[in-house]
Short mmCIF file of C-alpha atoms in Angstrom, two decimals:
data_model
loop_
_atom_site.label_atom_id
_atom_site.label_comp_id
_atom_site.label_asym_id
_atom_site.label_seq_id
_atom_site.Cartn_x
_atom_site.Cartn_y
_atom_site.Cartn_z
CA MET A 18 286.65 -41.58 48.97
CA LYS A 19 283.36 -40.95 47.62
CA LYS A 20 281.96 -42.76 50.68
CA SER A 21 284.12 -41.00 52.99
CA GLN A 22 283.02 -37.57 51.64
CA GLN A 23 279.23 -38.56 51.92
CA ASN A 24 279.75 -39.82 55.55
CA GLU A 25 281.26 -36.70 56.43
CA PRO A 26 279.25 -34.80 58.86
CA GLU A 27 278.24 -31.10 57.79
CA THR A 28 280.76 -28.72 59.56
CA PRO A 29 278.57 -27.28 62.47
CA ARG A 30 281.10 -24.10 62.30
CA GLN A 31 279.87 -23.27 58.74
CA ASP A 32 276.30 -23.33 60.12
CA ASN A 33 276.84 -21.15 62.77
CA LEU A 34 278.69 -18.56 60.87
CA ALA A 35 275.70 -18.58 58.23
CA GLY A 36 273.50 -17.59 61.12
CA GLU A 37 275.39 -15.05 62.59
CA GLY A 38 275.64 -13.26 59.05
CA LEU A 39 271.90 -13.39 58.88
CA GLN A 40 271.46 -11.83 62.16
CA GLY A 41 273.85 -9.20 61.77
CA THR A 42 272.45 -8.08 58.53
CA ALA A 43 268.78 -8.22 59.21
CA PRO A 44 268.00 -7.54 62.61
CA SER A 45 265.14 -8.90 64.44
CA LYS A 46 262.10 -6.82 65.40
CA ASP A 47 263.34 -6.93 69.20
CA ASN A 48 266.53 -5.15 67.92
CA ASP A 49 264.40 -2.25 66.53
CA ILE A 50 262.73 -1.30 69.63
CA PRO A 51 265.91 -0.21 71.65
CA ARG A 52 267.31 1.26 68.73
CA LEU A 53 264.15 3.70 68.61
CA GLY A 54 264.47 4.08 72.14
CA ASN A 55 268.10 5.27 71.61
CA ARG A 56 267.04 7.91 69.08
CA LYS A 57 264.22 9.20 71.42
CA LEU A 58 266.93 9.44 74.17
CA ILE A 59 269.23 11.12 71.96
CA GLY A 60 266.57 13.60 70.91
CA LYS A 61 265.94 14.27 74.56
CA ILE A 62 269.27 14.82 75.41
CA GLN A 63 269.70 17.35 72.49
CA VAL A 64 266.89 19.45 73.49
CA LYS A 65 268.23 19.52 76.99
CA SER A 66 271.35 20.43 75.60
CA LEU A 67 269.66 23.31 73.65
CA ASP A 68 267.73 24.45 76.52
CA ILE A 69 270.99 25.15 78.37
CA LEU A 70 272.56 26.74 75.49
CA ILE A 71 269.21 28.97 75.00
CA LEU A 72 269.39 30.03 78.60
CA VAL A 73 273.31 30.73 78.36
CA MET A 74 273.01 32.81 75.68
CA ALA A 75 270.16 34.68 77.00
CA VAL A 76 272.01 35.31 80.30
CA VAL A 77 275.06 36.22 78.34
CA LEU A 78 272.63 38.79 76.30
CA ILE A 79 271.12 40.15 79.41
CA VAL A 80 274.52 40.73 81.25
CA LEU A 81 276.04 42.50 78.30
CA PHE A 82 272.98 44.88 78.00
CA ALA A 83 273.00 45.45 81.85
CA TYR A 84 276.76 46.44 81.55
CA PHE A 85 276.27 48.82 78.60
CA ILE A 86 273.35 50.78 80.39
CA LEU A 87 275.47 50.78 83.66
CA LYS A 88 278.67 51.75 81.94
CA ARG A 89 277.12 55.07 80.58
CA MET B 13 236.96 20.25 64.02
CA GLU B 14 235.54 24.01 63.43
CA LYS B 15 234.62 24.16 67.12
CA MET B 16 238.04 23.12 68.11
CA HIS B 17 239.48 26.10 66.07
CA LYS B 18 236.99 28.62 67.76
CA VAL B 19 238.14 27.82 71.32
CA SER B 20 240.68 30.61 72.38
CA TRP B 21 244.26 29.62 73.51
CA THR B 22 243.26 30.80 76.93
CA GLU B 23 240.45 28.42 77.11
CA ARG B 24 242.64 25.34 75.89
CA TYR B 25 245.26 26.39 78.51
CA ARG B 26 242.78 26.46 81.28
CA ARG B 27 241.95 23.13 80.31
CA LEU B 28 245.28 21.41 80.63
CA SER B 29 246.40 19.55 83.41
CA PRO B 30 248.87 21.20 85.97
CA GLN B 31 251.97 19.47 84.43
CA GLU B 32 250.58 19.99 80.81
CA LYS B 33 250.73 23.66 82.07
CA LYS B 34 254.07 23.43 83.20
CA ASN B 35 255.54 22.15 80.08
CA ALA B 36 253.59 24.75 77.69
CA THR B 37 254.47 27.69 79.84
CA LYS B 38 258.15 26.44 79.62
CA GLU B 39 257.59 25.75 75.79
CA PHE B 40 256.23 29.07 75.47
CA PHE B 41 259.16 30.95 77.38
CA ILE B 42 261.94 28.91 75.46
CA ASN B 43 260.44 29.58 72.06
CA TYR B 44 259.80 33.25 72.58
CA ALA B 45 262.93 34.02 74.50
CA LEU B 46 264.74 35.87 72.00
CA TYR B 47 261.66 38.08 71.37
CA MET B 48 261.25 39.01 74.70
CA ILE B 49 265.00 39.89 75.24
CA LEU B 50 265.06 41.84 72.33
CA GLY B 51 261.79 43.60 73.06
CA ALA B 52 263.27 44.43 76.93
CA MET B 53 266.48 45.53 75.43
CA ILE B 54 264.36 48.20 72.91
CA ILE B 55 262.28 49.19 75.96
CA CYS B 56 265.82 49.58 78.05
CA VAL B 57 267.24 51.84 75.31
CA ILE B 58 263.69 53.97 75.01
CA ILE B 59 264.23 54.27 79.04
CA VAL B 60 267.82 55.50 78.93
CA ASN B 61 267.69 57.58 75.87
CA PRO B 62 264.24 58.75 74.86
CA ARG B 63 265.65 60.33 71.60
CA PHE B 64 265.75 56.87 70.34
CA ILE B 65 261.86 57.02 69.30
CA TYR B 66 261.75 60.31 68.16
CA TYR B 67 260.20 60.40 64.60
CA ASP B 68 263.21 61.13 62.85
CA SER B 69 265.26 58.42 64.52
CA LEU B 70 262.69 56.15 63.64
CA ILE B 71 262.36 57.09 60.15
CA ASN B 72 266.11 56.69 59.57
CA ILE B 73 265.93 53.07 60.99
CA LEU B 74 262.95 52.36 58.85
CA CYS B 75 265.17 53.61 55.66
CA GLN B 76 267.94 51.51 57.02
CA SER B 77 265.89 48.50 57.38
CA SER B 78 264.19 49.08 53.83
CA THR B 79 266.86 48.00 51.57
CA ARG B 80 267.75 45.36 54.04
CA LEU B 81 264.42 43.94 54.27
CA ILE B 82 264.24 43.44 50.38
CA VAL B 83 267.56 41.60 50.38
CA ALA B 84 266.37 39.54 53.28
CA LEU B 85 263.07 38.68 51.64
CA GLY B 86 265.34 37.38 48.65
CA ALA B 87 267.49 35.41 51.10
CA ALA B 88 264.61 33.87 52.94
CA GLY B 89 263.36 32.28 49.54
CA LEU B 90 266.48 30.33 49.40
CA ILE B 91 266.77 29.38 53.27
CA ILE B 92 263.29 28.03 52.83
CA LEU B 93 264.59 25.80 50.13
CA GLN B 94 267.35 24.53 52.65
CA GLY B 95 269.63 26.92 51.20
CA THR B 96 271.62 29.83 51.74
CA ASP B 97 273.31 32.97 49.81
CA LEU B 98 276.60 34.05 50.86
CA SER B 99 276.64 36.37 47.51
CA ALA B 100 273.53 38.53 48.33
CA GLY B 101 275.66 41.52 49.64
CA ARG B 102 278.23 41.72 47.00
CA ILE B 103 275.45 41.34 44.14
CA LEU B 104 273.74 44.45 46.03
CA GLY B 105 277.53 46.12 45.90
CA LEU B 106 277.67 45.32 42.39
CA SER B 107 274.25 46.79 41.44
CA ALA B 108 275.06 49.81 43.66
CA CYS B 109 278.25 50.57 41.88
CA ILE B 110 276.49 50.11 38.12
CA SER B 111 273.54 52.22 39.19
CA ALA B 112 275.69 55.22 40.49
CA SER B 113 278.08 55.16 37.55
CA LEU B 114 275.32 55.27 35.28
CA LEU B 115 273.20 58.01 37.31
CA GLN B 116 276.21 60.47 38.12
CA SER B 117 275.30 64.37 37.97
CA LEU B 118 276.08 66.03 34.23
CA THR B 119 277.54 68.75 36.35
CA TYR B 120 280.34 66.61 37.78
CA SER B 121 283.94 66.77 36.32
CA ASN B 122 285.08 63.48 37.26
CA ARG B 123 282.16 61.10 36.23
CA MET B 124 282.95 57.55 35.37
CA PHE B 125 281.55 57.76 31.76
CA PRO B 126 282.27 61.71 31.03
CA ASN B 127 280.17 61.39 27.66
CA LEU B 128 277.22 59.18 29.12
CA PRO B 129 273.92 61.37 28.39
CA GLN B 130 271.30 61.65 30.97
CA LEU B 131 269.51 58.51 31.12
CA PRO B 132 265.90 57.70 32.52
CA LEU B 133 265.98 56.17 35.81
CA PHE B 134 264.27 53.13 34.54
CA VAL B 135 267.35 52.19 32.55
CA PRO B 136 270.08 51.66 35.16
CA LEU B 137 267.12 50.00 37.31
CA LEU B 138 266.70 47.59 34.29
CA ILE B 139 270.07 47.00 33.79
CA VAL B 140 270.81 46.00 37.32
CA VAL B 141 267.95 44.03 37.70
CA ILE B 142 269.02 41.98 34.71
CA VAL B 143 272.63 41.89 36.27
CA GLY B 144 271.12 40.53 39.63
CA GLY B 145 268.80 37.81 37.83
CA ALA B 146 271.68 36.50 35.64
CA LEU B 147 274.04 36.39 38.83
CA GLY B 148 270.92 34.55 40.77
CA ALA B 149 270.76 32.17 37.65
CA PHE B 150 274.10 31.43 37.87
CA ASN B 151 273.74 30.41 41.46
CA GLY B 152 270.49 28.25 40.81
CA PHE B 153 272.22 26.49 37.89
CA GLY B 154 275.08 25.39 40.39
CA VAL B 155 272.43 24.36 42.98
CA ALA B 156 269.58 22.91 40.96
CA LYS B 157 271.58 21.56 37.97
CA LEU B 158 274.90 20.49 39.09
CA LYS B 159 273.78 19.61 42.94
CA LEU B 160 276.33 21.57 44.44
CA HIS B 161 275.86 22.98 47.92
CA ALA B 162 274.21 26.28 47.91
CA PHE B 163 276.57 27.52 50.43
CA VAL B 164 279.85 26.66 48.15
CA VAL B 165 278.05 27.89 44.90
CA THR B 166 277.42 31.40 46.50
CA LEU B 167 280.61 31.58 48.50
CA GLY B 168 282.44 31.00 45.01
CA SER B 169 280.14 33.59 43.27
CA GLN B 170 280.41 36.11 46.37
CA LEU B 171 284.42 36.18 45.56
CA ILE B 172 283.68 36.38 41.58
CA VAL B 173 281.13 39.22 42.23
CA TYR B 174 283.75 41.12 44.46
CA GLY B 175 286.11 40.60 41.81
CA LEU B 176 284.05 42.22 39.32
CA ILE B 177 283.21 45.21 41.68
CA LEU B 178 286.78 46.12 41.95
CA VAL B 179 287.21 45.68 38.00
CA TYR B 180 284.44 47.74 37.18
CA LEU B 181 285.57 50.58 39.87
CA TYR B 182 289.29 50.65 38.01
CA PHE B 183 287.25 51.04 34.59
CA GLY B 184 287.67 53.93 32.50
CA VAL B 185 288.97 57.45 34.26
CA ASN B 186 287.56 56.36 37.62
CA ALA B 187 291.07 54.65 39.01
CA GLY B 188 289.04 52.89 42.00
CA LYS B 189 287.63 55.83 43.78
CA PRO B 190 284.16 55.68 45.06
CA ILE B 191 281.24 56.60 42.85
CA GLY B 192 279.57 59.58 44.27
CA VAL B 193 277.81 62.84 43.25
CA LEU B 194 274.63 61.40 42.13
CA ASP B 195 271.89 63.00 39.60
CA ASP B 196 269.19 65.09 41.72
CA ARG B 197 266.51 63.04 40.01
CA PHE B 198 268.20 59.65 41.44
CA VAL B 199 268.39 60.90 45.08
CA ASN B 200 264.97 62.22 45.17
CA PHE B 201 263.53 59.32 43.52
CA VAL B 202 264.67 57.35 46.85
CA LEU B 203 265.44 59.85 49.23
CA GLY B 204 262.39 62.17 48.27
CA GLY B 205 258.91 61.58 50.10
CA ILE B 206 255.73 62.54 51.01
CA THR B 207 254.62 64.79 53.83
CA ILE B 208 251.72 64.19 55.82
CA GLY B 209 251.16 66.74 58.12
CA SER B 210 254.53 67.98 59.87
CA PHE B 211 255.77 64.30 59.23
CA ARG B 212 257.67 63.45 56.11
CA VAL B 213 257.59 59.55 55.00
CA PRO B 214 260.64 58.72 52.41
CA TYR B 215 259.76 56.87 49.00
CA LEU B 216 262.11 54.21 50.05
CA ILE B 217 259.93 53.02 52.68
CA PHE B 218 256.78 52.77 50.35
CA TYR B 219 259.11 50.94 47.64
CA ALA B 220 260.30 48.39 50.42
CA ALA B 221 256.21 47.94 51.27
CA ILE B 222 255.63 47.46 47.57
CA VAL B 223 258.26 44.62 47.20
CA THR B 224 257.01 43.03 50.33
CA GLY B 225 253.41 43.16 49.11
CA ILE B 226 254.60 41.41 45.79
CA MET B 227 256.78 38.90 47.77
CA TRP B 228 253.62 38.13 50.03
CA PHE B 229 251.69 37.71 46.75
CA ILE B 230 254.36 34.93 45.24
CA TRP B 231 254.95 33.15 48.39
CA ASN B 232 251.28 32.83 49.47
CA LYS B 233 249.31 33.00 46.21
CA THR B 234 251.37 31.52 43.68
CA LYS B 235 252.32 28.12 42.25
CA LEU B 236 256.07 28.83 42.69
CA GLY B 237 255.45 29.94 46.08
CA LYS B 238 253.66 26.63 47.17
CA ASN B 239 256.30 24.70 45.17
CA MET B 240 258.81 26.47 47.39
CA PHE B 241 257.61 25.44 50.20
CA ALA B 242 257.07 22.01 49.08
CA VAL B 243 260.61 21.73 47.82
CA GLY B 244 262.05 23.22 51.21
CA GLY B 245 260.02 20.74 53.16
CA ASN B 246 260.66 17.55 51.58
CA PRO B 247 262.31 17.60 48.22
CA ASP B 248 261.79 14.09 47.72
CA ALA B 249 258.06 14.27 48.37
CA ALA B 250 257.95 17.41 46.25
CA ALA B 251 259.57 15.38 43.25
CA VAL B 252 257.15 12.56 43.55
CA SER B 253 254.08 14.88 43.52
CA GLY B 254 255.20 16.33 40.28
CA VAL B 255 256.82 19.32 41.36
CA ASN B 256 259.80 20.22 38.93
CA LEU B 257 262.71 20.93 41.67
CA THR B 258 265.26 22.35 38.93
CA SER B 259 262.81 25.02 37.62
CA THR B 260 261.56 25.95 41.26
CA ILE B 261 265.09 26.35 42.51
CA MET B 262 266.21 28.24 39.27
CA LEU B 263 263.19 30.55 39.78
CA ILE B 264 263.75 31.29 43.28
CA PHE B 265 267.54 32.16 43.15
CA ILE B 266 266.62 34.28 40.00
CA LEU B 267 264.02 36.05 41.86
CA SER B 268 266.52 36.35 44.50
CA GLY B 269 269.06 37.89 42.52
CA ILE B 270 266.46 40.25 41.04
CA LEU B 271 265.90 41.53 44.62
CA TYR B 272 269.49 42.11 45.50
CA GLY B 273 269.62 44.21 42.08
CA ALA B 274 266.70 46.28 42.92
CA ALA B 275 267.82 46.78 46.65
CA GLY B 276 271.27 47.75 45.09
CA PHE B 277 269.84 50.47 43.21
CA LEU B 278 267.98 51.81 46.10
CA GLU B 279 270.73 51.66 48.42
CA SER B 280 273.24 53.38 46.00
CA ALA B 281 271.13 56.62 46.31
CA ARG B 282 270.51 56.04 50.15
CA ILE B 283 274.17 56.20 50.90
CA GLY B 284 275.48 58.48 48.12
CA SER B 285 278.89 57.39 47.79
CA ASN B 286 279.40 53.75 46.52
CA SER B 287 282.55 51.79 46.77
CA ALA B 288 284.12 48.15 46.88
CA THR B 289 283.04 47.87 50.53
CA THR B 290 279.17 48.73 49.73
CA GLY B 291 277.02 45.76 50.70
CA THR B 292 279.72 44.22 52.55
CA ASN B 293 277.94 41.61 55.20
CA TYR B 294 274.60 42.57 54.22
CA GLU B 295 274.18 38.73 53.71
CA LEU B 296 274.79 38.14 56.99
CA ASP B 297 272.44 40.78 58.50
CA ALA B 298 269.76 39.06 56.01
CA ILE B 299 270.27 35.52 57.21
CA ALA B 300 270.52 36.72 60.90
CA ALA B 301 267.14 38.58 60.22
CA CYS B 302 265.56 35.47 58.80
CA VAL B 303 266.66 33.21 61.54
CA ILE B 304 265.38 35.63 64.21
CA GLY B 305 262.26 35.63 62.10
CA GLY B 306 261.47 32.06 62.57
CA VAL B 307 262.75 31.19 58.80
CA SER B 308 263.98 27.72 59.63
CA PHE B 309 267.18 26.42 58.27
CA PHE B 310 265.51 22.97 57.99
CA GLY B 311 263.58 24.34 54.97
CA GLY B 312 259.83 24.54 54.19
CA VAL B 313 258.95 27.14 57.31
CA GLY B 314 258.98 30.79 57.31
CA THR B 315 256.51 33.77 56.73
CA ILE B 316 257.13 37.39 55.43
CA ARG B 317 255.84 38.84 58.61
CA GLY B 318 258.49 36.84 60.55
CA VAL B 319 261.32 38.37 57.82
CA ILE B 320 259.84 41.70 58.69
CA ILE B 321 260.06 41.36 62.44
CA GLY B 322 263.51 39.83 62.08
CA VAL B 323 264.68 42.85 59.87
CA VAL B 324 263.00 45.75 62.08
CA MET B 325 264.13 43.72 65.29
CA LEU B 326 267.88 43.41 64.34
CA GLN B 327 267.98 47.30 62.97
CA LEU B 328 266.27 48.51 66.14
CA ILE B 329 269.09 46.62 68.24
CA ASN B 330 271.79 47.92 65.63
CA ALA B 331 270.43 51.43 66.23
CA GLY B 332 269.99 51.05 69.72
CA LEU B 333 273.49 49.84 70.79
CA ILE B 334 274.76 52.83 68.66
CA PHE B 335 272.59 55.19 70.89
CA LEU B 336 274.00 53.59 74.00
CA SER B 337 277.32 54.25 72.56
CA VAL B 338 278.74 51.07 72.72
CA ASP B 339 281.98 50.02 71.14
CA PRO B 340 281.66 48.84 67.44
CA SER B 341 283.62 45.22 68.48
CA TRP B 342 280.77 44.72 71.36
CA GLN B 343 278.08 45.45 68.93
CA THR B 344 279.08 42.43 66.68
CA ILE B 345 279.40 40.25 70.04
CA VAL B 346 275.79 41.31 70.71
CA LYS B 347 274.72 40.11 67.40
CA GLY B 348 276.72 37.01 67.47
CA ALA B 349 274.90 35.87 70.62
CA ILE B 350 271.65 36.88 69.05
CA ILE B 351 271.91 34.77 66.01
CA ILE B 352 273.52 31.87 68.23
CA LEU B 353 270.21 32.16 70.35
CA ALA B 354 268.03 32.35 67.30
CA CYS B 355 269.34 29.39 66.00
CA ALA B 356 269.40 27.38 69.10
CA VAL B 357 265.73 28.17 69.33
CA ASP B 358 264.89 27.14 65.64
CA VAL B 359 266.80 23.56 65.93
CA ARG B 360 265.12 23.14 69.42
CA LYS B 361 261.23 23.58 67.76
CA TYR B 362 262.72 21.51 64.74
CA LEU B 363 263.60 18.43 67.48
CA VAL B 364 260.38 18.76 69.37
CA ARG B 365 258.55 18.47 66.24
CA LYS B 366 260.07 15.59 65.24
#
């Protein structure tokens, strides 16, 4: 029994799993770069969206005020 | 470095590349869009109805701005700490009712406290300042010690204080009636004024100016003010640097409560008749004025000058809409749009800085 156990090759599946787990928990430096890029991209999109919101609210205010003055 | 500071902004602008100039112009227009629109609105009102800039109407607008400015200065400190205060208007209302009840005219037959003798003016002022400070300390304890969110704590205290106002108005023989017919000394103390030539400036404006000066000193020249900006900007960094977060937050809340109490005392005499609705929505006006004035909801950013500009601009727009005979429902829509625009500019500035 002992011999057979000793001779039994280590299961490659376990090694692979362990390897996958490590990759998942501690991301390599290569993975950080696209994440930072994504954040920057999200920030740019947010700024663009806010620009649109500012423009829309400015137009709403100007239209409302013009309406109030013309209505008099 | 010193040479860099001496270069004027026009010179710096001239040195930029065409693309940088385009970006800088865009940033300028977006960051100052609100001021430009509000300025244009005010100019339009003046053109349509020149009575808007008559001395009497301007003094009236400044009087209305005075108590709101004191409330806004209190709320601004809390916004700088990344918090807010929804109880400001109700604390002002309670202070106004207490002041009015203690300073009713002795000749009035339906006084709330018929047997109360004539009190010196500083006694009710001291009482409402203590009440305001205590309510501020209550809010501050919830935020600083119990780590509750300022929005929730002040929402709860807003309801509690509103209940206290109702209980107070039903106290004794008053039976919920508005408290009016105030002592002449009290009315003159607030609405009396100094006459310069043919112009009369009410004392109320001077009181607001004095409070603003004191707050400027506290914000810019004291340890508490510097700690307030440090805690608001980055609480963790402030704590590591040795700033006591609990005492700083508590003191700023107490200071705000004191300001609401003092504002309630002045507002009581200004409006003359005080009821449960006194001070309603003042907190929203104060928060709106702070946001318009550039006090950031992300904390650590704000100036006294900005708060003054915000309060006066909001009051000018309010008065301008009344001068244009705009329906009150439309007035609230305009105010809401202004607040959203101010918030969007604030968040954008924060994101660009980040």
